[in-house]
PDB file of N, CA, C and O in Angstrom:
ATOM      1  N   UNK A 227     107.858 116.542  40.687  1.00 62.00           N
ATOM      2  CA  UNK A 227     107.158 116.198  41.867  1.00 62.00           C
ATOM      3  C   UNK A 227     106.389 117.434  42.351  1.00 62.00           C
ATOM      4  O   UNK A 227     106.919 118.519  42.386  1.00 62.00           O
ATOM      5  N   UNK A 228     105.142 117.193  42.717  1.00 70.00           N
ATOM      6  CA  UNK A 228     104.268 118.270  43.162  1.00 70.00           C
ATOM      7  C   UNK A 228     104.276 118.368  44.682  1.00 70.00           C
ATOM      8  O   UNK A 228     104.196 117.372  45.373  1.00 70.00           O
ATOM      9  N   UNK A 229     104.366 119.591  45.167  1.00 69.00           N
ATOM     10  CA  UNK A 229     104.307 119.794  46.610  1.00 69.00           C
ATOM     11  C   UNK A 229     102.892 120.146  47.017  1.00 69.00           C
ATOM     12  O   UNK A 229     102.203 120.888  46.344  1.00 69.00           O
ATOM     13  N   UNK A 230     102.485 119.614  48.167  1.00 63.00           N
ATOM     14  CA  UNK A 230     101.169 119.937  48.690  1.00 63.00           C
ATOM     15  C   UNK A 230     101.237 121.256  49.445  1.00 63.00           C
ATOM     16  O   UNK A 230     102.193 121.513  50.189  1.00 63.00           O
ATOM     17  N   UNK A 231     100.241 122.089  49.328  1.00 66.00           N
ATOM     18  CA  UNK A 231     100.257 123.344  50.080  1.00 66.00           C
ATOM     19  C   UNK A 231     100.023 123.064  51.571  1.00 66.00           C
ATOM     20  O   UNK A 231      99.207 122.230  51.953  1.00 66.00           O
ATOM     21  N   UNK A 232     100.761 123.736  52.418  1.00 65.00           N
ATOM     22  CA  UNK A 232     100.668 123.529  53.861  1.00 65.00           C
ATOM     23  C   UNK A 232      99.633 124.430  54.508  1.00 65.00           C
ATOM     24  O   UNK A 232      99.326 124.258  55.686  1.00 65.00           O
ATOM     25  N   UNK A 233      99.091 125.370  53.772  1.00 68.00           N
ATOM     26  CA  UNK A 233      98.141 126.324  54.341  1.00 68.00           C
ATOM     27  C   UNK A 233      96.895 125.649  54.915  1.00 68.00           C
ATOM     28  O   UNK A 233      96.442 126.038  55.996  1.00 68.00           O
ATOM     29  N   UNK A 234      96.297 124.643  54.304  1.00 72.00           N
ATOM     30  CA  UNK A 234      95.108 124.019  54.903  1.00 72.00           C
ATOM     31  C   UNK A 234      95.413 123.235  56.184  1.00 72.00           C
ATOM     32  O   UNK A 234      94.549 123.027  57.015  1.00 72.00           O
ATOM     33  N   UNK A 235      96.646 122.801  56.341  1.00 75.00           N
ATOM     34  CA  UNK A 235      97.003 122.027  57.524  1.00 75.00           C
ATOM     35  C   UNK A 235      97.388 122.908  58.717  1.00 75.00           C
ATOM     36  O   UNK A 235      97.450 122.428  59.846  1.00 75.00           O
ATOM     37  N   UNK A 236      97.661 124.175  58.501  1.00 79.00           N
ATOM     38  CA  UNK A 236      98.116 125.063  59.568  1.00 79.00           C
ATOM     39  C   UNK A 236      97.072 125.219  60.676  1.00 79.00           C
ATOM     40  O   UNK A 236      97.431 125.119  61.861  1.00 79.00           O
ATOM     41  N   UNK A 237      95.795 125.481  60.377  1.00 81.00           N
ATOM     42  CA  UNK A 237      94.825 125.598  61.470  1.00 81.00           C
ATOM     43  C   UNK A 237      94.658 124.300  62.265  1.00 81.00           C
ATOM     44  O   UNK A 237      94.496 124.321  63.483  1.00 81.00           O
ATOM     45  N   UNK A 238      94.732 123.183  61.567  1.00 82.00           N
ATOM     46  CA  UNK A 238      94.616 121.897  62.240  1.00 82.00           C
ATOM     47  C   UNK A 238      95.808 121.660  63.172  1.00 82.00           C
ATOM     48  O   UNK A 238      95.643 121.204  64.309  1.00 82.00           O
ATOM     49  N   UNK A 239      97.006 121.988  62.717  1.00 83.00           N
ATOM     50  CA  UNK A 239      98.203 121.828  63.548  1.00 83.00           C
ATOM     51  C   UNK A 239      98.163 122.782  64.743  1.00 83.00           C
ATOM     52  O   UNK A 239      98.546 122.419  65.854  1.00 83.00           O
ATOM     53  N   UNK A 240      97.675 123.999  64.513  1.00 84.00           N
ATOM     54  CA  UNK A 240      97.575 124.969  65.593  1.00 84.00           C
ATOM     55  C   UNK A 240      96.561 124.505  66.647  1.00 84.00           C
ATOM     56  O   UNK A 240      96.806 124.599  67.849  1.00 84.00           O
ATOM     57  N   UNK A 241      95.450 123.963  66.206  1.00 85.00           N
ATOM     58  CA  UNK A 241      94.429 123.466  67.127  1.00 85.00           C
ATOM     59  C   UNK A 241      94.956 122.268  67.923  1.00 85.00           C
ATOM     60  O   UNK A 241      94.707 122.148  69.127  1.00 85.00           O
ATOM     61  N   UNK A 242      95.694 121.388  67.279  1.00 85.00           N
ATOM     62  CA  UNK A 242      96.258 120.224  67.970  1.00 85.00           C
ATOM     63  C   UNK A 242      97.287 120.652  69.006  1.00 85.00           C
ATOM     64  O   UNK A 242      97.330 120.126  70.124  1.00 85.00           O
ATOM     65  N   UNK A 243      98.120 121.635  68.661  1.00 84.00           N
ATOM     66  CA  UNK A 243      99.124 122.127  69.602  1.00 84.00           C
ATOM     67  C   UNK A 243      98.456 122.807  70.799  1.00 84.00           C
ATOM     68  O   UNK A 243      98.886 122.643  71.945  1.00 84.00           O
ATOM     69  N   UNK A 244      97.389 123.576  70.543  1.00 83.00           N
ATOM     70  CA  UNK A 244      96.677 124.241  71.638  1.00 83.00           C
ATOM     71  C   UNK A 244      95.996 123.220  72.542  1.00 83.00           C
ATOM     72  O   UNK A 244      95.996 123.366  73.768  1.00 83.00           O
ATOM     73  N   UNK A 245      95.428 122.188  71.963  1.00 82.00           N
ATOM     74  CA  UNK A 245      94.774 121.146  72.744  1.00 82.00           C
ATOM     75  C   UNK A 245      95.778 120.401  73.627  1.00 82.00           C
ATOM     76  O   UNK A 245      95.510 120.147  74.805  1.00 82.00           O
ATOM     77  N   UNK A 246      96.933 120.089  73.095  1.00 80.00           N
ATOM     78  CA  UNK A 246      97.962 119.414  73.888  1.00 80.00           C
ATOM     79  C   UNK A 246      98.523 120.336  74.963  1.00 80.00           C
ATOM     80  O   UNK A 246      98.801 119.905  76.086  1.00 80.00           O
ATOM     81  N   UNK A 247      98.686 121.602  74.639  1.00 78.00           N
ATOM     82  CA  UNK A 247      99.208 122.559  75.606  1.00 78.00           C
ATOM     83  C   UNK A 247      98.258 122.795  76.758  1.00 78.00           C
ATOM     84  O   UNK A 247      98.659 122.892  77.911  1.00 78.00           O
ATOM     85  N   UNK A 248      96.971 122.906  76.475  1.00 78.00           N
ATOM     86  CA  UNK A 248      95.997 123.147  77.534  1.00 78.00           C
ATOM     87  C   UNK A 248      95.641 121.884  78.301  1.00 78.00           C
ATOM     88  O   UNK A 248      95.110 121.966  79.401  1.00 78.00           O
ATOM     89  N   UNK A 249      95.923 120.746  77.749  1.00 72.00           N
ATOM     90  CA  UNK A 249      95.652 119.493  78.446  1.00 72.00           C
ATOM     91  C   UNK A 249      96.504 119.327  79.696  1.00 72.00           C
ATOM     92  O   UNK A 249      96.120 118.648  80.644  1.00 72.00           O
ATOM     93  N   UNK A 250      97.659 119.972  79.725  1.00 69.00           N
ATOM     94  CA  UNK A 250      98.546 119.874  80.887  1.00 69.00           C
ATOM     95  C   UNK A 250      98.120 120.818  82.004  1.00 69.00           C
ATOM     96  O   UNK A 250      98.656 120.752  83.102  1.00 69.00           O
ATOM     97  N   UNK A 251      97.170 121.672  81.758  1.00 73.00           N
ATOM     98  CA  UNK A 251      96.767 122.654  82.766  1.00 73.00           C
ATOM     99  C   UNK A 251      95.686 122.130  83.709  1.00 73.00           C
ATOM    100  O   UNK A 251      95.296 122.836  84.626  1.00 73.00           O
ATOM    101  N   UNK A 252      95.194 120.945  83.483  1.00 73.00           N
ATOM    102  CA  UNK A 252      94.127 120.411  84.326  1.00 73.00           C
ATOM    103  C   UNK A 252      94.626 120.063  85.711  1.00 73.00           C
ATOM    104  O   UNK A 252      95.782 119.709  85.916  1.00 73.00           O
ATOM    105  N   UNK A 253      93.766 120.171  86.698  1.00 75.00           N
ATOM    106  CA  UNK A 253      94.128 119.846  88.070  1.00 75.00           C
ATOM    107  C   UNK A 253      93.375 118.590  88.499  1.00 75.00           C
ATOM    108  O   UNK A 253      92.170 118.477  88.289  1.00 75.00           O
ATOM    109  N   UNK A 254      94.083 117.684  89.117  1.00 76.00           N
ATOM    110  CA  UNK A 254      93.459 116.459  89.594  1.00 76.00           C
ATOM    111  C   UNK A 254      92.655 116.770  90.852  1.00 76.00           C
ATOM    112  O   UNK A 254      93.069 117.598  91.664  1.00 76.00           O
ATOM    113  N   UNK A 255      91.544 116.104  91.062  1.00 76.00           N
ATOM    114  CA  UNK A 255      90.765 116.348  92.275  1.00 76.00           C
ATOM    115  C   UNK A 255      91.541 115.888  93.511  1.00 76.00           C
ATOM    116  O   UNK A 255      92.198 114.850  93.497  1.00 76.00           O
ATOM    117  N   UNK A 256      91.460 116.676  94.570  1.00 74.00           N
ATOM    118  CA  UNK A 256      92.164 116.360  95.803  1.00 74.00           C
ATOM    119  C   UNK A 256      91.155 115.852  96.831  1.00 74.00           C
ATOM    120  O   UNK A 256      90.177 116.516  97.120  1.00 74.00           O
ATOM    121  N   UNK A 257      91.437 114.694  97.345  1.00 75.00           N
ATOM    122  CA  UNK A 257      90.552 114.126  98.357  1.00 75.00           C
ATOM    123  C   UNK A 257      91.210 114.272  99.716  1.00 75.00           C
ATOM    124  O   UNK A 257      92.433 114.301  99.833  1.00 75.00           O
ATOM    125  N   UNK A 258      90.436 114.368 100.734  1.00 66.00           N
ATOM    126  CA  UNK A 258      90.955 114.545 102.090  1.00 66.00           C
ATOM    127  C   UNK A 258      91.435 113.245 102.687  1.00 66.00           C
ATOM    128  O   UNK A 258      90.823 112.730 103.623  1.00 66.00           O
ATOM    129  N   UNK A 259      92.524 112.694 102.188  1.00 67.00           N
ATOM    130  CA  UNK A 259      93.024 111.423 102.681  1.00 67.00           C
ATOM    131  C   UNK A 259      94.108 111.591 103.741  1.00 67.00           C
ATOM    132  O   UNK A 259      94.613 110.620 104.244  1.00 67.00           O
ATOM    133  N   UNK A 260      94.454 112.829 104.080  1.00 66.00           N
ATOM    134  CA  UNK A 260      95.525 113.055 105.034  1.00 66.00           C
ATOM    135  C   UNK A 260      95.036 113.067 106.470  1.00 66.00           C
ATOM    136  O   UNK A 260      93.955 112.571 106.806  1.00 66.00           O
ATOM    137  N   UNK A 261      95.833 113.649 107.333  1.00 59.00           N
ATOM    138  CA  UNK A 261      95.502 113.747 108.746  1.00 59.00           C
ATOM    139  C   UNK A 261      94.448 114.834 108.920  1.00 59.00           C
ATOM    140  O   UNK A 261      94.531 115.891 108.317  1.00 59.00           O
ATOM    141  N   UNK A 262      93.482 114.577 109.763  1.00 60.00           N
ATOM    142  CA  UNK A 262      92.437 115.585 110.015  1.00 60.00           C
ATOM    143  C   UNK A 262      93.056 116.759 110.750  1.00 60.00           C
ATOM    144  O   UNK A 262      93.654 116.601 111.802  1.00 60.00           O
ATOM    145  N   UNK A 263      92.901 117.950 110.216  1.00 69.00           N
ATOM    146  CA  UNK A 263      93.507 119.115 110.834  1.00 69.00           C
ATOM    147  C   UNK A 263      92.611 119.732 111.900  1.00 69.00           C
ATOM    148  O   UNK A 263      93.057 120.597 112.635  1.00 69.00           O
ATOM    149  N   UNK A 264      91.353 119.312 111.989  1.00 78.00           N
ATOM    150  CA  UNK A 264      90.479 119.888 112.998  1.00 78.00           C
ATOM    151  C   UNK A 264      90.509 119.103 114.316  1.00 78.00           C
ATOM    152  O   UNK A 264      89.892 119.508 115.286  1.00 78.00           O
ATOM    153  N   UNK A 265      91.249 118.010 114.350  1.00 78.00           N
ATOM    154  CA  UNK A 265      91.382 117.239 115.588  1.00 78.00           C
ATOM    155  C   UNK A 265      92.488 117.855 116.436  1.00 78.00           C
ATOM    156  O   UNK A 265      93.472 118.361 115.907  1.00 78.00           O
ATOM    157  N   UNK A 266      92.360 117.841 117.758  1.00 83.00           N
ATOM    158  CA  UNK A 266      93.434 118.380 118.598  1.00 83.00           C
ATOM    159  C   UNK A 266      94.700 117.536 118.468  1.00 83.00           C
ATOM    160  O   UNK A 266      94.639 116.341 118.159  1.00 83.00           O
ATOM    161  N   UNK A 267      95.834 118.155 118.699  1.00 81.00           N
ATOM    162  CA  UNK A 267      97.118 117.465 118.519  1.00 81.00           C
ATOM    163  C   UNK A 267      97.256 116.265 119.454  1.00 81.00           C
ATOM    164  O   UNK A 267      97.836 115.250 119.086  1.00 81.00           O
ATOM    165  N   UNK A 268      96.732 116.375 120.651  1.00 83.00           N
ATOM    166  CA  UNK A 268      96.882 115.278 121.617  1.00 83.00           C
ATOM    167  C   UNK A 268      95.999 114.070 121.274  1.00 83.00           C
ATOM    168  O   UNK A 268      96.110 113.035 121.900  1.00 83.00           O
ATOM    169  N   UNK A 269      95.142 114.204 120.258  1.00 84.00           N
ATOM    170  CA  UNK A 269      94.301 113.074 119.859  1.00 84.00           C
ATOM    171  C   UNK A 269      95.105 112.007 119.126  1.00 84.00           C
ATOM    172  O   UNK A 269      94.664 110.876 118.992  1.00 84.00           O
ATOM    173  N   UNK A 270      96.298 112.355 118.646  1.00 80.00           N
ATOM    174  CA  UNK A 270      97.159 111.391 117.973  1.00 80.00           C
ATOM    175  C   UNK A 270      96.838 111.262 116.503  1.00 80.00           C
ATOM    176  O   UNK A 270      95.843 111.788 116.011  1.00 80.00           O
ATOM    177  N   UNK A 271      97.703 110.558 115.793  1.00 76.00           N
ATOM    178  CA  UNK A 271      97.542 110.376 114.355  1.00 76.00           C
ATOM    179  C   UNK A 271      97.341 108.925 113.959  1.00 76.00           C
ATOM    180  O   UNK A 271      97.104 108.634 112.810  1.00 76.00           O
ATOM    181  N   UNK A 272      97.502 108.021 114.882  1.00 76.00           N
ATOM    182  CA  UNK A 272      97.404 106.607 114.552  1.00 76.00           C
ATOM    183  C   UNK A 272      98.729 106.049 114.063  1.00 76.00           C
ATOM    184  O   UNK A 272      98.812 104.913 113.626  1.00 76.00           O
ATOM    185  N   UNK A 273      99.791 106.838 114.136  1.00 78.00           N
ATOM    186  CA  UNK A 273     101.110 106.406 113.697  1.00 78.00           C
ATOM    187  C   UNK A 273     101.751 105.523 114.774  1.00 78.00           C
ATOM    188  O   UNK A 273     101.582 105.774 115.973  1.00 78.00           O
ATOM    189  N   UNK A 274     102.495 104.510 114.365  1.00 80.00           N
ATOM    190  CA  UNK A 274     103.155 103.672 115.367  1.00 80.00           C
ATOM    191  C   UNK A 274     104.373 104.344 115.998  1.00 80.00           C
ATOM    192  O   UNK A 274     104.931 103.829 116.950  1.00 80.00           O
ATOM    193  N   UNK A 275     104.793 105.493 115.491  1.00 81.00           N
ATOM    194  CA  UNK A 275     105.981 106.178 115.993  1.00 81.00           C
ATOM    195  C   UNK A 275     105.576 107.217 117.036  1.00 81.00           C
ATOM    196  O   UNK A 275     105.564 108.411 116.791  1.00 81.00           O
ATOM    197  N   UNK A 276     105.253 106.740 118.224  1.00 79.00           N
ATOM    198  CA  UNK A 276     104.838 107.608 119.321  1.00 79.00           C
ATOM    199  C   UNK A 276     105.791 107.425 120.484  1.00 79.00           C
ATOM    200  O   UNK A 276     106.531 106.446 120.556  1.00 79.00           O
ATOM    201  N   UNK A 277     105.751 108.378 121.381  1.00 76.00           N
ATOM    202  CA  UNK A 277     106.540 108.283 122.606  1.00 76.00           C
ATOM    203  C   UNK A 277     106.034 107.088 123.419  1.00 76.00           C
ATOM    204  O   UNK A 277     104.834 106.941 123.619  1.00 76.00           O
ATOM    205  N   UNK A 278     106.928 106.227 123.886  1.00 77.00           N
ATOM    206  CA  UNK A 278     106.486 105.084 124.692  1.00 77.00           C
ATOM    207  C   UNK A 278     105.770 105.542 125.959  1.00 77.00           C
ATOM    208  O   UNK A 278     106.204 106.473 126.626  1.00 77.00           O
ATOM    209  N   UNK A 279     104.674 104.919 126.265  1.00 74.00           N
ATOM    210  CA  UNK A 279     103.925 105.234 127.470  1.00 74.00           C
ATOM    211  C   UNK A 279     102.832 106.269 127.269  1.00 74.00           C
ATOM    212  O   UNK A 279     102.048 106.506 128.170  1.00 74.00           O
ATOM    213  N   UNK A 280     102.770 106.891 126.116  1.00 77.00           N
ATOM    214  CA  UNK A 280     101.738 107.907 125.868  1.00 77.00           C
ATOM    215  C   UNK A 280     100.581 107.272 125.110  1.00 77.00           C
ATOM    216  O   UNK A 280     100.776 106.537 124.151  1.00 77.00           O
ATOM    217  N   UNK A 281      99.366 107.545 125.548  1.00 82.00           N
ATOM    218  CA  UNK A 281      98.177 107.045 124.869  1.00 82.00           C
ATOM    219  C   UNK A 281      97.506 108.203 124.148  1.00 82.00           C
ATOM    220  O   UNK A 281      97.443 109.319 124.681  1.00 82.00           O
ATOM    221  N   UNK A 282      96.991 107.944 122.979  1.00 84.00           N
ATOM    222  CA  UNK A 282      96.308 108.985 122.208  1.00 84.00           C
ATOM    223  C   UNK A 282      95.088 109.471 122.978  1.00 84.00           C
ATOM    224  O   UNK A 282      94.320 108.680 123.501  1.00 84.00           O
ATOM    225  N   UNK A 283      94.935 110.785 123.058  1.00 87.00           N
ATOM    226  CA  UNK A 283      93.801 111.376 123.747  1.00 87.00           C
ATOM    227  C   UNK A 283      94.112 111.840 125.158  1.00 87.00           C
ATOM    228  O   UNK A 283      93.269 112.445 125.805  1.00 87.00           O
ATOM    229  N   UNK A 284      95.308 111.572 125.658  1.00 88.00           N
ATOM    230  CA  UNK A 284      95.691 111.965 127.013  1.00 88.00           C
ATOM    231  C   UNK A 284      96.297 113.366 126.962  1.00 88.00           C
ATOM    232  O   UNK A 284      97.483 113.541 126.713  1.00 88.00           O
ATOM    233  N   UNK A 285      95.480 114.382 127.220  1.00 90.00           N
ATOM    234  CA  UNK A 285      95.905 115.766 127.068  1.00 90.00           C
ATOM    235  C   UNK A 285      96.943 116.163 128.119  1.00 90.00           C
ATOM    236  O   UNK A 285      97.892 116.886 127.808  1.00 90.00           O
ATOM    237  N   UNK A 286      96.808 115.693 129.331  1.00 91.00           N
ATOM    238  CA  UNK A 286      97.763 116.046 130.387  1.00 91.00           C
ATOM    239  C   UNK A 286      99.144 115.480 130.071  1.00 91.00           C
ATOM    240  O   UNK A 286     100.165 116.160 130.248  1.00 91.00           O
ATOM    241  N   UNK A 287      99.203 114.232 129.606  1.00 88.00           N
ATOM    242  CA  UNK A 287     100.488 113.628 129.256  1.00 88.00           C
ATOM    243  C   UNK A 287     101.103 114.334 128.043  1.00 88.00           C
ATOM    244  O   UNK A 287     102.324 114.470 127.948  1.00 88.00           O
ATOM    245  N   UNK A 288     100.278 114.775 127.122  1.00 87.00           N
ATOM    246  CA  UNK A 288     100.751 115.510 125.941  1.00 87.00           C
ATOM    247  C   UNK A 288     101.422 116.819 126.374  1.00 87.00           C
ATOM    248  O   UNK A 288     102.526 117.140 125.930  1.00 87.00           O
ATOM    249  N   UNK A 289     100.774 117.562 127.258  1.00 89.00           N
ATOM    250  CA  UNK A 289     101.330 118.826 127.730  1.00 89.00           C
ATOM    251  C   UNK A 289     102.624 118.594 128.515  1.00 89.00           C
ATOM    252  O   UNK A 289     103.589 119.352 128.374  1.00 89.00           O
ATOM    253  N   UNK A 290     102.664 117.558 129.326  1.00 87.00           N
ATOM    254  CA  UNK A 290     103.866 117.253 130.090  1.00 87.00           C
ATOM    255  C   UNK A 290     105.027 116.892 129.167  1.00 87.00           C
ATOM    256  O   UNK A 290     106.175 117.283 129.400  1.00 87.00           O
ATOM    257  N   UNK A 291     104.734 116.154 128.120  1.00 84.00           N
ATOM    258  CA  UNK A 291     105.771 115.776 127.157  1.00 84.00           C
ATOM    259  C   UNK A 291     106.314 117.001 126.434  1.00 84.00           C
ATOM    260  O   UNK A 291     107.517 117.119 126.203  1.00 84.00           O
ATOM    261  N   UNK A 292     105.458 117.946 126.067  1.00 84.00           N
ATOM    262  CA  UNK A 292     105.927 119.167 125.410  1.00 84.00           C
ATOM    263  C   UNK A 292     106.809 119.991 126.340  1.00 84.00           C
ATOM    264  O   UNK A 292     107.825 120.537 125.917  1.00 84.00           O
ATOM    265  N   UNK A 293     106.435 120.076 127.608  1.00 84.00           N
ATOM    266  CA  UNK A 293     107.271 120.800 128.576  1.00 84.00           C
ATOM    267  C   UNK A 293     108.634 120.127 128.723  1.00 84.00           C
ATOM    268  O   UNK A 293     109.665 120.793 128.783  1.00 84.00           O
ATOM    269  N   UNK A 294     108.639 118.819 128.786  1.00 82.00           N
ATOM    270  CA  UNK A 294     109.895 118.086 128.933  1.00 82.00           C
ATOM    271  C   UNK A 294     110.780 118.263 127.704  1.00 82.00           C
ATOM    272  O   UNK A 294     112.002 118.417 127.826  1.00 82.00           O
ATOM    273  N   UNK A 295     110.205 118.271 126.532  1.00 79.00           N
ATOM    274  CA  UNK A 295     110.989 118.457 125.318  1.00 79.00           C
ATOM    275  C   UNK A 295     111.604 119.847 125.257  1.00 79.00           C
ATOM    276  O   UNK A 295     112.722 120.015 124.792  1.00 79.00           O
ATOM    277  N   UNK A 296     110.896 120.841 125.749  1.00 78.00           N
ATOM    278  CA  UNK A 296     111.449 122.186 125.777  1.00 78.00           C
ATOM    279  C   UNK A 296     112.591 122.288 126.774  1.00 78.00           C
ATOM    280  O   UNK A 296     113.567 122.988 126.543  1.00 78.00           O
ATOM    281  N   UNK A 297     112.476 121.598 127.865  1.00 77.00           N
ATOM    282  CA  UNK A 297     113.466 121.706 128.934  1.00 77.00           C
ATOM    283  C   UNK A 297     114.729 120.913 128.629  1.00 77.00           C
ATOM    284  O   UNK A 297     115.827 121.328 128.987  1.00 77.00           O
ATOM    285  N   UNK A 298     114.608 119.768 127.971  1.00 73.00           N
ATOM    286  CA  UNK A 298     115.745 118.858 127.828  1.00 73.00           C
ATOM    287  C   UNK A 298     116.358 118.831 126.443  1.00 73.00           C
ATOM    288  O   UNK A 298     116.813 117.805 125.992  1.00 73.00           O
ATOM    289  N   UNK A 299     116.381 119.941 125.743  1.00 67.00           N
ATOM    290  CA  UNK A 299     117.233 120.049 124.570  1.00 67.00           C
ATOM    291  C   UNK A 299     116.608 119.847 123.211  1.00 67.00           C
ATOM    292  O   UNK A 299     117.336 119.782 122.236  1.00 67.00           O
ATOM    293  N   UNK A 300     115.307 119.725 123.081  1.00 65.00           N
ATOM    294  CA  UNK A 300     114.752 119.636 121.745  1.00 65.00           C
ATOM    295  C   UNK A 300     114.251 120.988 121.262  1.00 65.00           C
ATOM    296  O   UNK A 300     113.557 121.069 120.273  1.00 65.00           O
ATOM    297  N   UNK A 301     114.615 122.033 121.959  1.00 63.00           N
ATOM    298  CA  UNK A 301     114.296 123.384 121.547  1.00 63.00           C
ATOM    299  C   UNK A 301     115.521 123.911 120.802  1.00 63.00           C
ATOM    300  O   UNK A 301     116.560 124.165 121.391  1.00 63.00           O
ATOM    301  N   UNK A 302     115.438 124.055 119.492  1.00 67.00           N
ATOM    302  CA  UNK A 302     116.581 124.443 118.680  1.00 67.00           C
ATOM    303  C   UNK A 302     117.092 125.844 119.039  1.00 67.00           C
ATOM    304  O   UNK A 302     118.275 126.110 118.937  1.00 67.00           O
ATOM    305  N   UNK A 303     116.217 126.725 119.466  1.00 68.00           N
ATOM    306  CA  UNK A 303     116.660 128.073 119.789  1.00 68.00           C
ATOM    307  C   UNK A 303     117.596 128.059 121.002  1.00 68.00           C
ATOM    308  O   UNK A 303     118.629 128.717 121.003  1.00 68.00           O
ATOM    309  N   UNK A 304     117.268 127.290 122.021  1.00 63.00           N
ATOM    310  CA  UNK A 304     118.118 127.264 123.206  1.00 63.00           C
ATOM    311  C   UNK A 304     119.398 126.485 122.941  1.00 63.00           C
ATOM    312  O   UNK A 304     120.433 126.737 123.588  1.00 63.00           O
ATOM    313  N   UNK A 305     119.412 125.568 122.025  1.00 60.00           N
ATOM    314  CA  UNK A 305     120.630 124.801 121.708  1.00 60.00           C
ATOM    315  C   UNK A 305     121.636 125.636 120.944  1.00 60.00           C
ATOM    316  O   UNK A 305     122.823 125.392 121.004  1.00 60.00           O
ATOM    317  N   UNK A 306     121.180 126.613 120.167  1.00 63.00           N
ATOM    318  CA  UNK A 306     122.077 127.403 119.337  1.00 63.00           C
ATOM    319  C   UNK A 306     122.748 128.531 120.104  1.00 63.00           C
ATOM    320  O   UNK A 306     123.672 129.130 119.625  1.00 63.00           O
ATOM    321  N   UNK A 307     122.299 128.856 121.267  1.00 60.00           N
ATOM    322  CA  UNK A 307     122.855 129.979 122.024  1.00 60.00           C
ATOM    323  C   UNK A 307     124.141 129.644 122.667  1.00 60.00           C
ATOM    324  O   UNK A 307     124.612 128.699 122.956  1.00 60.00           O
TER     325      UNK A 307
END
């Protein structure tokens, strides 16, 4: 039985391995489908999980809610002391 020489197939195998290896390095395009970061926080996100009674865009109510959260125990630093 005659054996085929593997030398002619080596460059082809090396090229195939390099092509498969570099194929994993591609990056998928990222589209801006998330929350707009240039909008103010009090503008809201459109999420149904909001504080009852607060309307998106009400800056005074937003500030009052943040003050209340700091005072009534949602500040982790003051809870740990």
